[in-house]
mmCIF file of C-alpha atoms and ligand atoms in Angstrom:
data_model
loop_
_atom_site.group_PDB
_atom_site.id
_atom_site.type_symbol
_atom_site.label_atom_id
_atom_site.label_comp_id
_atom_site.label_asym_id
_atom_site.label_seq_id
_atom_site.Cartn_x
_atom_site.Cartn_y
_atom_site.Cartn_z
ATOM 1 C CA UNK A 469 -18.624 3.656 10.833
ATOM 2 C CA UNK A 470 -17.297 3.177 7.359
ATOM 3 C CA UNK A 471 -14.001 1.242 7.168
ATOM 4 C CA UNK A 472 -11.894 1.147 4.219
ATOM 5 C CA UNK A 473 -9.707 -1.705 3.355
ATOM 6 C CA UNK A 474 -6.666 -1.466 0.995
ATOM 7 C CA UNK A 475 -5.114 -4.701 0.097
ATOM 8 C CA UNK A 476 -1.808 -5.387 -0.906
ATOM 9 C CA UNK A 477 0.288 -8.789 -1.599
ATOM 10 C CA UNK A 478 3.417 -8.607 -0.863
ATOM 11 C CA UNK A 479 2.877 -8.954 3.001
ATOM 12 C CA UNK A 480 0.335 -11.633 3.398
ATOM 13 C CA UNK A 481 1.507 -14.700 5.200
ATOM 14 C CA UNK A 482 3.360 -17.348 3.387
ATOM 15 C CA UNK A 483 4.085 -15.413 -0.001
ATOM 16 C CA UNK A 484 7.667 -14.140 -0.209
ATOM 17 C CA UNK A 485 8.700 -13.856 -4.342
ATOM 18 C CA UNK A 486 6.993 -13.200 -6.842
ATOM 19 C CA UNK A 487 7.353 -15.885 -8.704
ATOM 20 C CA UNK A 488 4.175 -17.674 -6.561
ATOM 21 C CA UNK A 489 1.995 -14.761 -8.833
ATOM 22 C CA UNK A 490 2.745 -17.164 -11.894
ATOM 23 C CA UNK A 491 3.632 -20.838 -9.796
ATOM 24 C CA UNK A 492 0.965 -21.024 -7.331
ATOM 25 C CA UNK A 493 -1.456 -17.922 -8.489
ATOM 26 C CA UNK A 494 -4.492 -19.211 -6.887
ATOM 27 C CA UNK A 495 -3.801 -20.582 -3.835
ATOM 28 C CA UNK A 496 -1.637 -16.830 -3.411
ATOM 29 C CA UNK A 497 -5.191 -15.437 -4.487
ATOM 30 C CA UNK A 498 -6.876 -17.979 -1.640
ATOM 31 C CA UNK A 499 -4.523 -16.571 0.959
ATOM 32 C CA UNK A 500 -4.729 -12.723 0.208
ATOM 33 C CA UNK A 501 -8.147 -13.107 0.651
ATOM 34 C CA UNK A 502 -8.593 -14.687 3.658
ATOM 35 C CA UNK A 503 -6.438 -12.278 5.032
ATOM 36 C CA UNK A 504 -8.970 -9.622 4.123
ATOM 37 C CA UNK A 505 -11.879 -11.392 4.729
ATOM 38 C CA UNK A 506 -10.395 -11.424 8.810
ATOM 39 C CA UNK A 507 -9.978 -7.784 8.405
ATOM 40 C CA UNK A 508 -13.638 -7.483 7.700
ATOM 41 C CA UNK A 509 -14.699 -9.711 10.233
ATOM 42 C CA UNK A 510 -12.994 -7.829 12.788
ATOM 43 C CA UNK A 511 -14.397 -4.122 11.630
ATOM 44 C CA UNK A 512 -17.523 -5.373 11.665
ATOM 45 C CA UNK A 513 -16.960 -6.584 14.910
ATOM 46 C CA UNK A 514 -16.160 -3.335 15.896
ATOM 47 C CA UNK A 515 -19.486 -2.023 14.440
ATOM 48 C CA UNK A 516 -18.582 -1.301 10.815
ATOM 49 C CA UNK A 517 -21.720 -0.531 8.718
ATOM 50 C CA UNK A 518 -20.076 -0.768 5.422
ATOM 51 C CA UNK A 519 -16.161 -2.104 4.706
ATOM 52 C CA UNK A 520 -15.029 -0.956 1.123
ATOM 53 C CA UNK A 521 -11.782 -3.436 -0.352
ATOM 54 C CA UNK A 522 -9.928 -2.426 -2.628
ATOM 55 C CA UNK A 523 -7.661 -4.575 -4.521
ATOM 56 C CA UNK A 524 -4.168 -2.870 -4.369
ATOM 57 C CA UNK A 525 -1.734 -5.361 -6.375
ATOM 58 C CA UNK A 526 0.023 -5.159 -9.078
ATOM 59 C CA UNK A 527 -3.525 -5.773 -11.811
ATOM 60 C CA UNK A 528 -5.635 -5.296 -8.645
ATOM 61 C CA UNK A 529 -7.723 -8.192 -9.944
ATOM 62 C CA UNK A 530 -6.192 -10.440 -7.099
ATOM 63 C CA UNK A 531 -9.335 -10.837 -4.351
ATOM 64 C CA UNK A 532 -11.591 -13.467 -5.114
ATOM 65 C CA UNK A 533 -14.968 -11.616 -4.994
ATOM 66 C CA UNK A 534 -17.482 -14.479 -4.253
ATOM 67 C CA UNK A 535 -14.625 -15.525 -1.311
ATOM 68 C CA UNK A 536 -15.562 -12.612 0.446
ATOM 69 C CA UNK A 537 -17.840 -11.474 3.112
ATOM 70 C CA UNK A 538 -20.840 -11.253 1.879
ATOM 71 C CA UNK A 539 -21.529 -7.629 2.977
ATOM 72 C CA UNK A 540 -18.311 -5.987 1.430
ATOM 73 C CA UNK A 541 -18.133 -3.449 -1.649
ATOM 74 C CA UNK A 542 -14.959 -4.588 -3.722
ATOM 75 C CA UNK A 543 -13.251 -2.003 -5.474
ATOM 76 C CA UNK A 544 -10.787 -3.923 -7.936
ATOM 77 C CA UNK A 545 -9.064 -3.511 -11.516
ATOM 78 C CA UNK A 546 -6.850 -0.657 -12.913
ATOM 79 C CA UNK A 547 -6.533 2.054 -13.786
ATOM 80 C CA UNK A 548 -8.043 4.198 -10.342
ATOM 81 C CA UNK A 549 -7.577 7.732 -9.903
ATOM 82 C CA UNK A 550 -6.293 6.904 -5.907
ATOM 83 C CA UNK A 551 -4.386 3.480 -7.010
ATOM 84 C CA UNK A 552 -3.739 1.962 -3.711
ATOM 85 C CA UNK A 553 -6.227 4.184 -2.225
ATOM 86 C CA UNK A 554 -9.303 4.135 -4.414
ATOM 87 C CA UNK A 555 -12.493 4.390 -2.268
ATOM 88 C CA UNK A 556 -10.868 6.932 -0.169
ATOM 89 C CA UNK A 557 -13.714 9.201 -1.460
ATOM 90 C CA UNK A 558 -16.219 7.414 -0.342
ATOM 91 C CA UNK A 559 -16.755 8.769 3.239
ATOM 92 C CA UNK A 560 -15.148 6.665 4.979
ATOM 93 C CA UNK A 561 -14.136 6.972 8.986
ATOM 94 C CA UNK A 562 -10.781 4.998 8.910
ATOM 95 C CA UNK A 563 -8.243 2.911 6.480
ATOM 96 C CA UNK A 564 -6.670 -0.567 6.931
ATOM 97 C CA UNK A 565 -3.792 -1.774 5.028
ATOM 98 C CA UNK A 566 -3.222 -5.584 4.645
ATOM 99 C CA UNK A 567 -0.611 -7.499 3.443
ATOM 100 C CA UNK A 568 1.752 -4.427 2.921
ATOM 101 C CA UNK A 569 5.788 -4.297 2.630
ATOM 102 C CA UNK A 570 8.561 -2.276 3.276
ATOM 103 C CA UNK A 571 9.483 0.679 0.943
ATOM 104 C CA UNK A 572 12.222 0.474 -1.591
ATOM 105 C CA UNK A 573 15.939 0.020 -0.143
ATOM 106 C CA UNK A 574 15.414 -1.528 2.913
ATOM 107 C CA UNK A 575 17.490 -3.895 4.403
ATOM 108 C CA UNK A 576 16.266 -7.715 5.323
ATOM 109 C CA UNK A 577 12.255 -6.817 4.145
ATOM 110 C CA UNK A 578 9.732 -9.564 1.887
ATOM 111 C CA UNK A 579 9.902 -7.828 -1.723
ATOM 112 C CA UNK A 580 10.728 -4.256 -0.730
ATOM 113 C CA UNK A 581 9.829 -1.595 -3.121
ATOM 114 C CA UNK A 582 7.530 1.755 -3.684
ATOM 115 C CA UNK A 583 4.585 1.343 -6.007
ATOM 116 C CA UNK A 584 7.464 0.446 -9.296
ATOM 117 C CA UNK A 585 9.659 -2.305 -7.947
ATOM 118 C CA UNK A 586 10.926 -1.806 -12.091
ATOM 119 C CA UNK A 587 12.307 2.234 -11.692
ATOM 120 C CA UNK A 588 11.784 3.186 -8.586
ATOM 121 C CA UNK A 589 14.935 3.242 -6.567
ATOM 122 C CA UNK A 590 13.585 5.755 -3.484
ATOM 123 C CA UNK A 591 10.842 8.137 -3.235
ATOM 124 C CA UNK A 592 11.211 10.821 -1.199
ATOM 125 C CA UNK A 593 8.530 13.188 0.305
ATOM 126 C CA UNK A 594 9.625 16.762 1.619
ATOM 127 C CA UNK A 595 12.845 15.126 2.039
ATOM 128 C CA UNK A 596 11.951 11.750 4.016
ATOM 129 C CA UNK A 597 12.020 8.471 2.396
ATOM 130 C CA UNK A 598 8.501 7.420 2.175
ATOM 131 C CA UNK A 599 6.934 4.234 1.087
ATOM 132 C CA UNK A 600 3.786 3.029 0.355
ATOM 133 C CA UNK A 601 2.246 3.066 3.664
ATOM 134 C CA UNK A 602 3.572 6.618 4.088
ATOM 135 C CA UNK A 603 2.820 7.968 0.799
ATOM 136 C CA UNK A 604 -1.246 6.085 0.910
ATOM 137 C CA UNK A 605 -1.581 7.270 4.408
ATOM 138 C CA UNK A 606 -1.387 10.635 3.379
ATOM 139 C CA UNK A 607 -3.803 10.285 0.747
ATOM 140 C CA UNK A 608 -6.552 9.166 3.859
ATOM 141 C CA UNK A 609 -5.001 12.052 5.642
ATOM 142 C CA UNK A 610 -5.613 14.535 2.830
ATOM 143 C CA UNK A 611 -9.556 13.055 3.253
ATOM 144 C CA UNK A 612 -9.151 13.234 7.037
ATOM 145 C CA UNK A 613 -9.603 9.553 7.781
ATOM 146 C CA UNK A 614 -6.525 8.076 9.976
ATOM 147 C CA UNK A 615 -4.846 4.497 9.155
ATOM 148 C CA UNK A 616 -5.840 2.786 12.079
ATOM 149 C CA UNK A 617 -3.673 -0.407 11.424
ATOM 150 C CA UNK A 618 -0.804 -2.053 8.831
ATOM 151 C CA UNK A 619 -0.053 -5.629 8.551
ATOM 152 C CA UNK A 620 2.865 -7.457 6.546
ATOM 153 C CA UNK A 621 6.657 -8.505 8.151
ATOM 154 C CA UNK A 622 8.955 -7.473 10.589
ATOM 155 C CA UNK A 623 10.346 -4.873 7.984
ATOM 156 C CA UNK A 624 7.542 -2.803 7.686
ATOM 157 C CA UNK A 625 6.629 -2.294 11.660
ATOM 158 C CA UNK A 626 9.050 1.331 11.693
ATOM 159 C CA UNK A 627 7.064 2.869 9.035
ATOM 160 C CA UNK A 628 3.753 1.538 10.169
ATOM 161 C CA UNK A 629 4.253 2.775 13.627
ATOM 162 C CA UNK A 630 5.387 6.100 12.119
ATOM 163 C CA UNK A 631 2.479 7.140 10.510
ATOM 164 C CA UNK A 632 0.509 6.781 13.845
ATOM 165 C CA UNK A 633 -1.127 3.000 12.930
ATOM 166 C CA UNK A 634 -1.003 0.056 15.060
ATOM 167 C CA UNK A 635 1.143 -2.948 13.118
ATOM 168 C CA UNK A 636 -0.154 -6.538 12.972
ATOM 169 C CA UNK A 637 3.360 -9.155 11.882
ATOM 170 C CA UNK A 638 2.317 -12.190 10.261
ATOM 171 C CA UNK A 639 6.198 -12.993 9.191
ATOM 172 C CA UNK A 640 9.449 -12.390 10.253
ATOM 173 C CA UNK A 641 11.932 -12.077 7.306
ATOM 174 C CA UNK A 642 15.341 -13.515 6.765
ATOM 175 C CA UNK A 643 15.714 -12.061 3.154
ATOM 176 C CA UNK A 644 14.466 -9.960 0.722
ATOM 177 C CA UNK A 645 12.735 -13.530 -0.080
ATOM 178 C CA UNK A 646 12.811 -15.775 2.784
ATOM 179 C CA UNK A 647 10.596 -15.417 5.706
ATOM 180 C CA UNK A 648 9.268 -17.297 8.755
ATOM 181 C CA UNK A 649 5.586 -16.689 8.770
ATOM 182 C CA UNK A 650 3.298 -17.674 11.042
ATOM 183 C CA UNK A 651 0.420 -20.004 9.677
ATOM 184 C CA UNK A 652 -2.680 -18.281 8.240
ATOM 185 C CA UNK A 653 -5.094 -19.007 10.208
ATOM 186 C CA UNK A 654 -2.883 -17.395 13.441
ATOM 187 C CA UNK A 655 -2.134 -14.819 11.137
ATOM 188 C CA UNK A 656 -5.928 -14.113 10.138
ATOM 189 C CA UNK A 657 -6.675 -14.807 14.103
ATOM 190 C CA UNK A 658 -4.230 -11.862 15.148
ATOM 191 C CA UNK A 659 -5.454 -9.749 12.085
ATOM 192 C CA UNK A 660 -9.510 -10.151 13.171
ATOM 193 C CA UNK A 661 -8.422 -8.923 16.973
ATOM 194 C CA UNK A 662 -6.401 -6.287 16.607
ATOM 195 C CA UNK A 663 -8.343 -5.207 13.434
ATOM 196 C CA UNK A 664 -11.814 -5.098 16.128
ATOM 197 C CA UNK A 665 -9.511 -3.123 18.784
ATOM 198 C CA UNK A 666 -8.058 -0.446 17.252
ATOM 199 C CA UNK A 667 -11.539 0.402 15.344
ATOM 200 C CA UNK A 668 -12.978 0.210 18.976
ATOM 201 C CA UNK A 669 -10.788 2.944 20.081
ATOM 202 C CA UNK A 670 -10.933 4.797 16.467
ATOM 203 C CA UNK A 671 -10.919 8.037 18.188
ATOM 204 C CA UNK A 672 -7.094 7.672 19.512
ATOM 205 C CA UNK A 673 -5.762 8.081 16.416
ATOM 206 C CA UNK A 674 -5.095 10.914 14.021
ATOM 207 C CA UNK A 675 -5.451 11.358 9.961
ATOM 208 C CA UNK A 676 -1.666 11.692 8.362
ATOM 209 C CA UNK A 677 -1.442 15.418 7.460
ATOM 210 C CA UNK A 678 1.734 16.632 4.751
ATOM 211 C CA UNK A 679 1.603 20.267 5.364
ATOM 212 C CA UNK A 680 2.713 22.034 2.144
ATOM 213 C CA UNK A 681 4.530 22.766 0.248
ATOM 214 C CA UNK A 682 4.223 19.268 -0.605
ATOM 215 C CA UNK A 683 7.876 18.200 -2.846
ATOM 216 C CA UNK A 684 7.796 14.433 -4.017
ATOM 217 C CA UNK A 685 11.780 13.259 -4.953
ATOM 218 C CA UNK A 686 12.308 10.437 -7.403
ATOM 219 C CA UNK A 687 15.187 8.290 -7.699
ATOM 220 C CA UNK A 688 14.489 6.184 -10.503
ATOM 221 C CA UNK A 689 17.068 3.219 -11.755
ATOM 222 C CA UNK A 690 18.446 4.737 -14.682
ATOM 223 C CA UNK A 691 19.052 7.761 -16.347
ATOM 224 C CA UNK A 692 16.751 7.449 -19.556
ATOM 225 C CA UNK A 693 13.615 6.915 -17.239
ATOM 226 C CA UNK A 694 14.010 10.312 -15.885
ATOM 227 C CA UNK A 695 14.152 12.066 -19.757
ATOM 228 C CA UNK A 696 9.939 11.361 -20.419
ATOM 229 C CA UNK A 697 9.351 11.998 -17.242
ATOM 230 C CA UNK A 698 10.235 16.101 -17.961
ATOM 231 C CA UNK A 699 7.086 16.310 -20.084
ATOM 232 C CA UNK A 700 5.023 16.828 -17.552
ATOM 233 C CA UNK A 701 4.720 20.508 -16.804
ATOM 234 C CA UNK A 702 6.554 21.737 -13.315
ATOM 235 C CA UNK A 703 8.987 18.522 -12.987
ATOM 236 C CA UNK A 704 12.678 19.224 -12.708
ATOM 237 C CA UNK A 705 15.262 17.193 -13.046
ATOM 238 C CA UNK A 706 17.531 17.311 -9.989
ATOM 239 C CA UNK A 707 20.474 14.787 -10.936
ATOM 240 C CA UNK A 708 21.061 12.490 -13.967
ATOM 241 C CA UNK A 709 18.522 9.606 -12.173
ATOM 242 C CA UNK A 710 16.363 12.187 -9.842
ATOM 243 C CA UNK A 711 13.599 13.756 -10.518
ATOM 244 C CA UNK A 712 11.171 16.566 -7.791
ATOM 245 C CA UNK A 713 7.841 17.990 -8.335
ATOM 246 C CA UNK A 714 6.933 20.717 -5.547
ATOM 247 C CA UNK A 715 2.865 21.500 -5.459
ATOM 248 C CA UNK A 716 0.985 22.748 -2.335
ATOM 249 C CA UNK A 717 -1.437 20.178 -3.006
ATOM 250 C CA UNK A 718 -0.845 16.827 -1.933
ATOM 251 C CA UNK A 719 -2.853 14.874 -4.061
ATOM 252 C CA UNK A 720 -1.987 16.755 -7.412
ATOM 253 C CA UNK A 721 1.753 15.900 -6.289
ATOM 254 C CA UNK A 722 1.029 12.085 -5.819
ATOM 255 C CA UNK A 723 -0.418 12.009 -9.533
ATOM 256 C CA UNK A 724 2.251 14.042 -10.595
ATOM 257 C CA UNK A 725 4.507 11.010 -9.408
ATOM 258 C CA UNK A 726 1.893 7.961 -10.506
ATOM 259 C CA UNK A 727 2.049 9.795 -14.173
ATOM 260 C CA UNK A 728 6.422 10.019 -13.789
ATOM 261 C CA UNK A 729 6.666 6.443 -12.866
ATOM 262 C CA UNK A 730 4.187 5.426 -15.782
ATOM 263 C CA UNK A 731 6.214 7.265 -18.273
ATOM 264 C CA UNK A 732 9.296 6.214 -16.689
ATOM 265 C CA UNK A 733 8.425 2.155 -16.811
ATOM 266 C CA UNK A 734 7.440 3.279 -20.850
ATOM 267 C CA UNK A 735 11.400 3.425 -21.490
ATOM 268 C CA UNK A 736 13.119 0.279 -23.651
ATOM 269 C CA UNK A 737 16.745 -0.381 -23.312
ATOM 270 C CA UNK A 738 18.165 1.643 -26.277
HETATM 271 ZN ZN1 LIG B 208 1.794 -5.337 -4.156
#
């Protein structure tokens, strides 16, 4: 068994602004780790030959390599062709998120927001507000391998459990940046179990399949952003801040959306 790991930030115990990236950057670095590192520990309790992390924040430099279990492959740094997702290729049997958050616009969730906290207002796919467990899960679906579990706060459990994976809480939030967490090492405890219990009964859960036509939605925060994004070839505009890109192909859809939200964080105020 080949187990992929995609780390984010966002939803690791303890961190709940982003201001700790610049205050307290290492010791954030220290605890996103660890988180993984329990992740690991618990697929290869489970019998994992190889685990593949990849570093899914923001630089994706984040994961202290030497840190890690010594048996890991890190993917890290930017740009990827899968983002979030890179190592997806790589024949792997199932995909764990860690430290994940709730998509853009929702209510009482640690830093809520789809892949652009800076333009992206909502991203909808074939009509359903999607974040980025949604959107990445679909990715591993389009490869066949199922998302076996999701861990972050309270806010992301809905999404998580509707895309089929089993979701690990290591904070309850109050805010969009206060939360109760609990401490790390419970936190990396409950993340090692359930991590070793769902890839023990891999078999009960199914790969995320978009059937097509695929149609990504944008709603990006202002008007301008939307104006570069209409060079690329088969994007409409929809309304002054919404922008749709309709492809039978998953994948070429999702990069149709990572190159829109590029050219969309490109635009100055005028
Ligand atoms: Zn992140």
């Amino acid at each position: 068994m080949r187990v992929l790991i995609s780390a984010d930030w966002e939803g690791i115990a303890g961190i709940v602004s982003w201001a700790q990236e610049q205050e307290e950057s290492m010791r954030c670095r220290r605890l996103m780790t660890a988180e993984v590192n329990a992740a690991v520990q618990g697929a290869l309790a489970a019998g994992a030959e190889q685990v593949i992390v990849n570093d899914s924040h923001g630089s994706m430099r984040n994961l202290i390599i030497e840190e890690l279990h010594p048996s890991v492959r890190l993917i890290s740094g930017s740009l990827k062709e899968f983002s979030m997702m890179a190592g997806i290729q790589m024949d792997v049997d199932a995909a764990v998120f860690i430290g994940y958050h709730a998509k853009a616009g929702t209510a009482r969730a640690i830093l809520d927001h789809t892949y652009s906290g800076s333009c992206v207002y909502a991203w909808r796919l074939n009509g359903i507000p999607a974040g980025e467990t949604t959107l990445n899960a679909a990715i591993a679906g389009y490869f066949d391998v199922p998302v076996v579990l999701v861990s972050g706060d309270d806010g992301l459990r809905d999404e998580a459990e509707s895309i089929g994976a089993v979701h690990v809480q290591v904070k309850e939030a109050q805010s969009r940046y206060s939360a109760c967490s609990i401490h790390p090492e419970a936190a990396r405890e409950r993340i090692e179990s359930e991590v070793r219990s769902v890839l023990g009964r891999i078999r009960e859960f199914q790969p995320l399949k978009v059937s097509p036509p695929v149609t990504m939605e944008l709603d990006v925060v202002s008007s301008a952003m939307v104006e570069p994004m209409l060079l690329i070839p088969g994007l409409e505009r929809q309304g002054p801040r919404t922008a749709a890109f309709t492809d039978d192909d998953y994948v070429t859809a999702y990069k149709a959306m990572r190159a829109a939200i590029a050219l969309a964080n490109t635009v100055r105020r005028g």
